[in-house]
Amino acid sequence: MVVASPIAPTAESTARRLMDSHGRVIHDLRVSVTDRCNYKCVYCRTGEFGAQYPELGIEEYLRLIKLFVNLGIEKVRITGGEPLLRPRLIELIEELARLQTPKGEALDLAITTNGHLLDKLALPLKTAGLHRVTVSMDAVDAPTFERITRVPGSFKKVLAGIRAARDAGLTPLKINCVLLRGFNDNQIEGFARFAREENVVVRFIEFMPLEEGRLWTPEIVVPLAEIVERIGREMPLVPMPPREASETARRYTFADGVGEIGIIAPVSQAFCGACSRVRLTSDGKIRTCLFSQVEHDLYGRMRAGEDDKVLSDYIVETIHGKEARHHIGEPGFLKPTRSMVHIGG
Ligand code: SAM
């Protein structure tokens, strides 16, 4: 059991904000708590299960996350690998739900999961203080879905997980679908109907060159314009205004106002200029961009005995050096050494 009292903002923390050298305020932290996954999605993994990087203890994640929150992080998203595989996840959520931002508000707390274990965990997570989940689901029919995950029976499990999350009140419930031409681009219209029928927000994501193998080409990406055009042919879409500048998804509703879809287009319409995110890997490295070529060993400093002041200064300095943008599709683009599953999506 982790023992912690409610964390109120300190006088110092209220004066600090995490800002990079390009003037972007960083308020969104993604934390991977394992790089293990129980799916082997064809566009993500080469086909082997198992972790490649060490995991920190739950108390260690908690200490590091508290430092970020004290510096101005307002949203924490727990991810992986598959975060629901991580023992003691509920305890971590309970403790994070007690944290306050420097503005004195509750932390915005979410999880991204493949949903396989969510049917049993949705209610305990909600009770622990989790606000929202995003479930990854790349097809609305079982055969296509299971050809992608390479796990028999996974479609039924995820559907049950989605419904359990909705019933537990982990809403608005978002479903993320990565589209790949020739794999699942025949699912676009079906997903639009699914969003309306299941009362969930479906978000299509352009495939980025972050896979373990070598699948990515510009041609395999299904761009935003094509998705909008194809859904619009069957069900006219109406653009919705952004809620905040750093919102990653372009949002649309349907002409009758029922349902919402979003499109996250990091390839065809990059949004780096409004990026507010930073990542902590399962082994405690800070990544200031999905496509960073360098990692910053926060955990190494903690393990060496550095105090919170030194670690906080290191976070501030590291974030200051955040890259201006990614370079997908440009000459000389280099894939990062870690793939998505090992970074934390
Ligand atoms: N296991 C959890 C899940 O499935 O949501 C969390 C980790 S997973 C890496 C996070 C998200 O990244 C998933 O929605 C997944 O589809 C997406 N993803 C993985 N590889 C990607 C890629 N190369 N481009 C875009 N999204 C990707």
Coordinates of C-alpha atoms and ligand atoms in Angstrom, one line a residue:
M1 CA 0.0 0.0 0.0
V2 CA 1.4 3.4 -0.9
V3 CA 1.0 5.9 1.9
A4 CA 0.6 9.5 0.9
S5 CA -1.3 12.6 2.0
P6 CA -3.1 15.0 -0.3
I7 CA -0.5 17.1 -2.1
A8 CA -1.1 20.8 -2.0
P9 CA 0.8 23.0 -4.3
T10 CA 3.9 24.6 -2.8
A11 CA 4.7 28.4 -2.9
E12 CA 7.5 27.6 -5.3
S13 CA 5.4 25.4 -7.6
T14 CA 2.7 28.1 -8.1
A15 CA 5.4 30.4 -9.6
R16 CA 6.8 27.8 -12.0
R17 CA 5.5 26.7 -15.4
L18 CA 7.0 24.2 -17.7
M19 CA 7.8 26.1 -20.9
D20 CA 10.1 25.1 -23.8
S21 CA 12.4 27.4 -25.7
H22 CA 9.7 27.8 -28.4
G23 CA 7.3 29.3 -26.0
R24 CA 5.0 26.3 -25.6
V25 CA 3.6 25.6 -22.1
I26 CA 3.8 21.9 -21.3
H27 CA 0.9 20.7 -19.2
D28 CA 0.3 17.2 -20.4
L29 CA 2.4 14.2 -19.2
R30 CA 2.1 10.6 -20.6
V31 CA 3.5 8.0 -18.4
S32 CA 4.2 4.4 -19.5
V33 CA 4.0 2.0 -16.6
T34 CA 5.2 -1.1 -18.6
D35 CA 6.3 -1.8 -22.2
R36 CA 4.7 -5.3 -22.0
C37 CA 1.6 -5.8 -24.1
N38 CA -0.9 -8.6 -24.5
Y39 CA -1.6 -7.7 -28.2
K40 CA 0.8 -8.0 -31.1
C41 CA -0.9 -5.5 -33.4
V42 CA 0.6 -5.9 -36.9
Y43 CA 1.4 -2.2 -37.3
C44 CA 3.1 -1.9 -33.9
R45 CA 4.9 -5.2 -32.9
T46 CA 7.0 -7.6 -34.7
G47 CA 5.2 -10.5 -33.1
E48 CA 7.0 -11.2 -29.8
F49 CA 5.4 -10.6 -26.4
G50 CA 7.5 -9.3 -23.6
A51 CA 9.2 -6.3 -22.2
Q52 CA 12.4 -4.7 -23.6
Y53 CA 12.9 -2.1 -20.9
P54 CA 12.8 -2.3 -17.0
E55 CA 9.8 -1.1 -15.1
L56 CA 10.0 1.2 -12.1
G57 CA 8.2 0.5 -8.8
I58 CA 4.8 2.1 -8.4
E59 CA 6.2 4.4 -5.6
E60 CA 8.9 5.5 -8.0
Y61 CA 6.5 6.5 -10.7
L62 CA 4.5 8.3 -8.1
R63 CA 7.4 10.3 -6.8
L64 CA 8.4 11.4 -10.4
I65 CA 4.9 12.2 -11.4
K66 CA 4.5 14.4 -8.3
L67 CA 7.5 16.4 -9.4
F68 CA 6.0 17.0 -12.8
V69 CA 2.6 18.0 -11.3
N70 CA 4.3 20.4 -8.8
L71 CA 5.9 22.0 -11.9
G72 CA 2.7 22.7 -13.7
I73 CA 1.5 19.4 -15.3
E74 CA -2.3 19.4 -15.3
K75 CA -3.1 16.2 -17.2
V76 CA -1.6 12.8 -16.7
R77 CA -2.3 9.9 -19.0
I78 CA -1.2 6.4 -18.0
T79 CA -0.2 4.3 -20.9
G80 CA 2.2 1.5 -22.0
G81 CA 2.7 -1.2 -23.4
E82 CA -0.6 -2.2 -22.0
P83 CA -1.1 -0.4 -18.7
L84 CA -3.8 -2.7 -17.4
L85 CA -1.2 -5.5 -17.2
R86 CA 0.6 -3.6 -14.5
P87 CA 0.1 -4.9 -11.0
R88 CA -0.9 -2.3 -8.4
L89 CA -2.2 0.1 -11.1
I90 CA -5.3 0.8 -9.0
E91 CA -3.1 2.0 -6.1
L92 CA -1.2 4.3 -8.4
I93 CA -4.5 5.8 -9.7
E94 CA -5.8 6.2 -6.1
E95 CA -2.7 8.2 -5.2
L96 CA -2.7 10.3 -8.4
A97 CA -6.3 11.1 -7.9
R98 CA -5.4 12.8 -4.7
L99 CA -2.9 15.2 -6.3
Q100 CA -3.7 18.8 -7.0
T101 CA -2.2 21.0 -9.8
P102 CA -0.4 24.2 -8.8
K103 CA -3.7 26.0 -9.6
G104 CA -5.3 24.0 -6.8
E105 CA -7.4 21.9 -9.2
A106 CA -7.6 18.1 -9.3
L107 CA -5.3 16.4 -11.8
D108 CA -7.0 15.4 -15.1
L109 CA -6.4 11.6 -15.0
A110 CA -6.8 9.3 -17.9
I111 CA -5.6 5.9 -19.2
T112 CA -5.0 4.6 -22.7
T113 CA -5.7 0.9 -23.0
N114 CA -6.4 -1.8 -25.6
G115 CA -9.4 -2.6 -23.4
H116 CA -8.7 -6.4 -23.1
L117 CA -8.9 -6.4 -19.3
L118 CA -11.3 -3.4 -18.9
D119 CA -14.4 -5.4 -18.4
K120 CA -13.2 -6.4 -14.9
L121 CA -11.1 -3.2 -14.2
A122 CA -13.4 -0.4 -15.4
L123 CA -15.3 -0.1 -12.1
P124 CA -12.3 -0.4 -9.8
L125 CA -10.5 2.2 -11.8
K126 CA -13.4 4.6 -11.7
T127 CA -13.7 4.0 -7.9
A128 CA -10.0 4.7 -7.5
G129 CA -10.5 8.1 -9.1
L130 CA -9.8 7.7 -12.8
H131 CA -11.7 10.2 -14.9
R132 CA -11.6 8.8 -18.5
V133 CA -10.3 6.0 -20.6
T134 CA -9.3 5.9 -24.3
V135 CA -9.7 2.4 -25.8
S136 CA -7.7 1.5 -28.9
M137 CA -9.7 -0.5 -31.4
D138 CA -8.7 -0.8 -35.0
A139 CA -11.8 -2.5 -36.5
V140 CA -15.5 -2.9 -35.9
D141 CA -15.7 -6.5 -37.2
A142 CA -14.1 -9.4 -35.3
P143 CA -12.2 -11.0 -38.1
T144 CA -10.4 -7.8 -39.2
F145 CA -9.8 -6.8 -35.6
E146 CA -8.2 -10.2 -34.7
R147 CA -6.1 -10.2 -37.9
I148 CA -4.6 -6.9 -36.5
T149 CA -4.2 -7.9 -32.8
R150 CA -3.2 -11.5 -33.6
V151 CA -5.1 -12.6 -30.5
P152 CA -8.2 -14.8 -30.9
G153 CA -11.2 -13.7 -29.0
S154 CA -9.9 -10.2 -28.5
F155 CA -12.8 -8.4 -30.3
K156 CA -15.4 -9.7 -27.9
K157 CA -13.2 -8.8 -24.9
V158 CA -12.6 -5.2 -26.1
L159 CA -16.3 -4.7 -26.8
A160 CA -17.1 -5.9 -23.3
G161 CA -14.4 -3.6 -21.9
I162 CA -15.8 -0.5 -23.8
R163 CA -19.3 -1.2 -22.5
A164 CA -18.1 -1.7 -18.9
A165 CA -16.1 1.6 -19.1
R166 CA -19.2 3.4 -20.4
D167 CA -21.4 1.9 -17.7
A168 CA -18.8 2.8 -15.0
G169 CA -19.0 6.4 -16.1
L170 CA -15.5 6.6 -17.5
T171 CA -16.7 9.2 -20.0
P172 CA -16.6 10.7 -22.5
L173 CA -15.3 7.4 -23.8
K174 CA -12.9 7.7 -26.7
I175 CA -12.0 5.0 -29.2
N176 CA -8.8 5.4 -31.1
C177 CA -8.4 3.7 -34.4
V178 CA -5.1 3.8 -36.4
L179 CA -5.9 3.5 -40.1
L180 CA -3.6 1.7 -42.5
R181 CA -4.4 1.4 -46.2
G182 CA -5.0 -2.2 -47.1
F183 CA -5.4 -3.3 -43.5
N184 CA -8.4 -1.6 -42.1
D185 CA -9.3 1.4 -44.2
N186 CA -12.5 -0.5 -45.1
Q187 CA -13.7 0.2 -41.5
I188 CA -14.0 4.0 -41.7
E189 CA -17.7 4.1 -42.5
G190 CA -18.5 1.3 -40.0
F191 CA -16.7 3.2 -37.3
A192 CA -18.7 6.3 -38.0
R193 CA -21.9 4.3 -37.4
F194 CA -20.3 2.6 -34.3
A195 CA -19.7 6.1 -32.8
R196 CA -23.4 6.9 -33.1
E197 CA -24.7 3.5 -32.0
E198 CA -22.4 3.1 -29.0
N199 CA -22.4 6.7 -27.9
V200 CA -18.6 6.9 -28.0
V201 CA -16.2 9.4 -29.6
V202 CA -14.2 7.6 -32.4
R203 CA -10.9 9.1 -33.3
F204 CA -9.0 8.1 -36.4
I205 CA -5.2 8.4 -36.1
E206 CA -2.8 8.7 -39.0
F207 CA -0.2 5.9 -38.9
M208 CA 3.2 7.3 -37.8
P209 CA 6.6 5.7 -38.5
L210 CA 6.9 4.3 -34.9
E211 CA 6.5 0.6 -35.5
E212 CA 9.0 -2.1 -34.4
G213 CA 9.3 -3.4 -38.0
R214 CA 9.4 -1.6 -41.3
L215 CA 5.8 -1.1 -42.5
W216 CA 5.4 2.7 -42.8
T217 CA 5.4 4.4 -46.1
P218 CA 3.6 7.6 -47.0
E219 CA 1.2 5.6 -49.1
I220 CA 0.0 3.4 -46.2
V221 CA -1.2 6.6 -44.3
V222 CA -4.9 7.4 -44.7
P223 CA -4.9 11.2 -44.5
L224 CA -7.5 13.3 -42.8
A225 CA -8.9 14.7 -46.0
E226 CA -9.7 11.2 -47.3
I227 CA -11.4 10.2 -44.1
V228 CA -13.6 13.3 -44.0
E229 CA -14.5 12.8 -47.6
R230 CA -15.4 9.2 -47.3
I231 CA -17.6 9.5 -44.2
G232 CA -19.2 12.7 -45.6
R233 CA -20.3 10.7 -48.7
E234 CA -22.6 8.6 -46.5
M235 CA -23.1 10.9 -43.5
P236 CA -22.4 14.6 -43.9
L237 CA -20.0 15.9 -41.2
V238 CA -20.0 19.3 -39.5
P239 CA -16.7 20.6 -38.1
M240 CA -16.7 21.4 -34.4
P241 CA -14.6 24.3 -32.9
P242 CA -11.5 23.3 -30.9
R243 CA -11.8 23.4 -27.1
E244 CA -8.2 24.4 -26.6
A245 CA -5.2 25.3 -28.8
S246 CA -3.3 22.1 -28.0
E247 CA -6.2 19.8 -28.9
T248 CA -4.7 17.0 -31.2
A249 CA -8.0 15.9 -32.8
R250 CA -10.0 17.8 -35.5
R251 CA -13.5 17.2 -34.3
Y252 CA -16.7 16.7 -36.3
T253 CA -20.3 15.9 -35.5
F254 CA -22.9 14.6 -37.9
A255 CA -25.4 16.8 -39.7
D256 CA -28.2 15.7 -37.3
G257 CA -25.9 16.5 -34.3
V258 CA -25.8 12.9 -33.0
G259 CA -22.3 11.6 -32.3
E260 CA -18.8 12.8 -32.7
I261 CA -15.7 11.7 -34.5
G262 CA -12.2 13.1 -34.4
I263 CA -9.2 12.8 -36.7
I264 CA -5.7 13.1 -35.4
A265 CA -3.4 13.9 -38.3
P266 CA 0.2 14.2 -37.1
V267 CA 1.4 13.2 -40.6
S268 CA -0.7 15.2 -43.1
Q269 CA -1.5 18.2 -40.8
A270 CA 1.2 18.2 -38.0
F271 CA 0.2 20.0 -34.8
C272 CA 3.7 20.4 -33.3
G273 CA 3.3 24.1 -32.9
A274 CA 0.7 23.6 -30.3
C275 CA 2.2 20.6 -28.6
S276 CA 1.8 20.6 -24.8
R277 CA 3.1 17.0 -24.2
V278 CA 6.0 15.3 -22.7
R279 CA 6.5 11.6 -22.0
L280 CA 8.0 9.5 -19.2
T281 CA 9.0 6.0 -20.4
S282 CA 8.5 2.9 -18.2
D283 CA 12.2 2.9 -17.3
G284 CA 12.0 6.6 -16.2
K285 CA 13.4 8.5 -19.2
I286 CA 11.9 11.8 -20.3
R287 CA 11.1 12.0 -24.0
T288 CA 10.3 15.5 -25.1
C289 CA 8.9 14.3 -28.5
L290 CA 7.7 11.0 -29.8
F291 CA 10.4 11.3 -32.4
S292 CA 13.2 12.4 -30.0
Q293 CA 16.6 11.1 -30.9
V294 CA 17.8 11.5 -27.3
E295 CA 16.3 10.5 -23.9
H296 CA 16.8 12.1 -20.6
D297 CA 17.5 9.8 -17.7
L298 CA 15.4 11.2 -14.9
Y299 CA 15.2 7.9 -13.0
G300 CA 19.0 7.4 -13.2
R301 CA 19.3 10.7 -11.3
M302 CA 16.7 9.7 -8.7
R303 CA 18.4 6.3 -8.2
A304 CA 21.7 8.1 -7.7
G305 CA 20.1 9.8 -4.7
E306 CA 19.4 13.3 -6.1
D307 CA 16.9 15.3 -4.1
D308 CA 13.6 16.7 -5.5
K309 CA 15.0 20.1 -6.1
V310 CA 17.8 18.7 -8.4
L311 CA 15.3 16.4 -10.2
S312 CA 12.8 19.3 -10.7
D313 CA 15.5 21.5 -12.1
Y314 CA 16.5 18.7 -14.5
I315 CA 12.8 18.4 -15.6
V316 CA 12.6 22.1 -16.3
E317 CA 15.9 22.2 -18.2
T318 CA 15.0 19.1 -20.2
I319 CA 11.6 20.5 -21.2
H320 CA 13.2 23.8 -22.2
G321 CA 15.1 21.9 -24.9
K322 CA 12.0 20.2 -26.4
E323 CA 12.3 19.8 -30.2
A324 CA 10.4 22.3 -32.3
R325 CA 8.7 19.6 -34.4
H326 CA 8.9 16.2 -35.9
H327 CA 10.3 15.6 -39.4
I328 CA 8.1 12.8 -40.7
G329 CA 8.3 12.6 -44.5
E330 CA 11.3 15.0 -44.8
P331 CA 14.6 14.0 -46.3
G332 CA 17.0 12.7 -43.6
F333 CA 14.1 11.7 -41.2
L334 CA 15.3 9.2 -38.7
K335 CA 13.0 6.8 -36.8
P336 CA 13.6 7.0 -33.0
T337 CA 15.4 4.0 -31.5
R338 CA 12.3 3.1 -29.4
S339 CA 9.1 2.1 -31.1
M340 CA 5.6 3.3 -29.9
V341 CA 5.0 0.3 -27.6
H342 CA 8.2 1.0 -25.8
I343 CA 7.8 4.8 -25.6
G344 CA 4.2 4.9 -24.4
G345 CA 1.5 6.1 -26.8
Ligands
SAM1 N1 -1.8 -0.7 -25.1 C1 -2.5 0.6 -25.0 C2 -3.4 0.7 -26.2 O1 -3.5 -0.2 -27.0 O2 -4.0 1.8 -26.2 C3 -1.6 1.8 -24.9 C4 -0.3 1.8 -25.7 S1 -0.6 1.9 -27.5 C5 1.1 2.0 -28.0 C6 -1.2 3.5 -27.6 C7 -1.8 3.9 -28.9 O3 -0.8 4.1 -29.9 C8 -2.8 2.9 -29.5 O4 -4.0 3.6 -29.8 C9 -2.1 2.5 -30.8 O5 -3.0 2.1 -31.8 C10 -1.3 3.7 -31.1 N2 -0.2 3.4 -32.0 C11 0.7 2.4 -32.0 N3 1.6 2.5 -33.0 C12 1.2 3.6 -33.7 C13 1.8 4.2 -34.8 N4 2.8 3.8 -35.4 N5 1.2 5.4 -35.3 C14 0.1 5.8 -34.7 N6 -0.5 5.3 -33.6 C15 0.1 4.2 -33.1

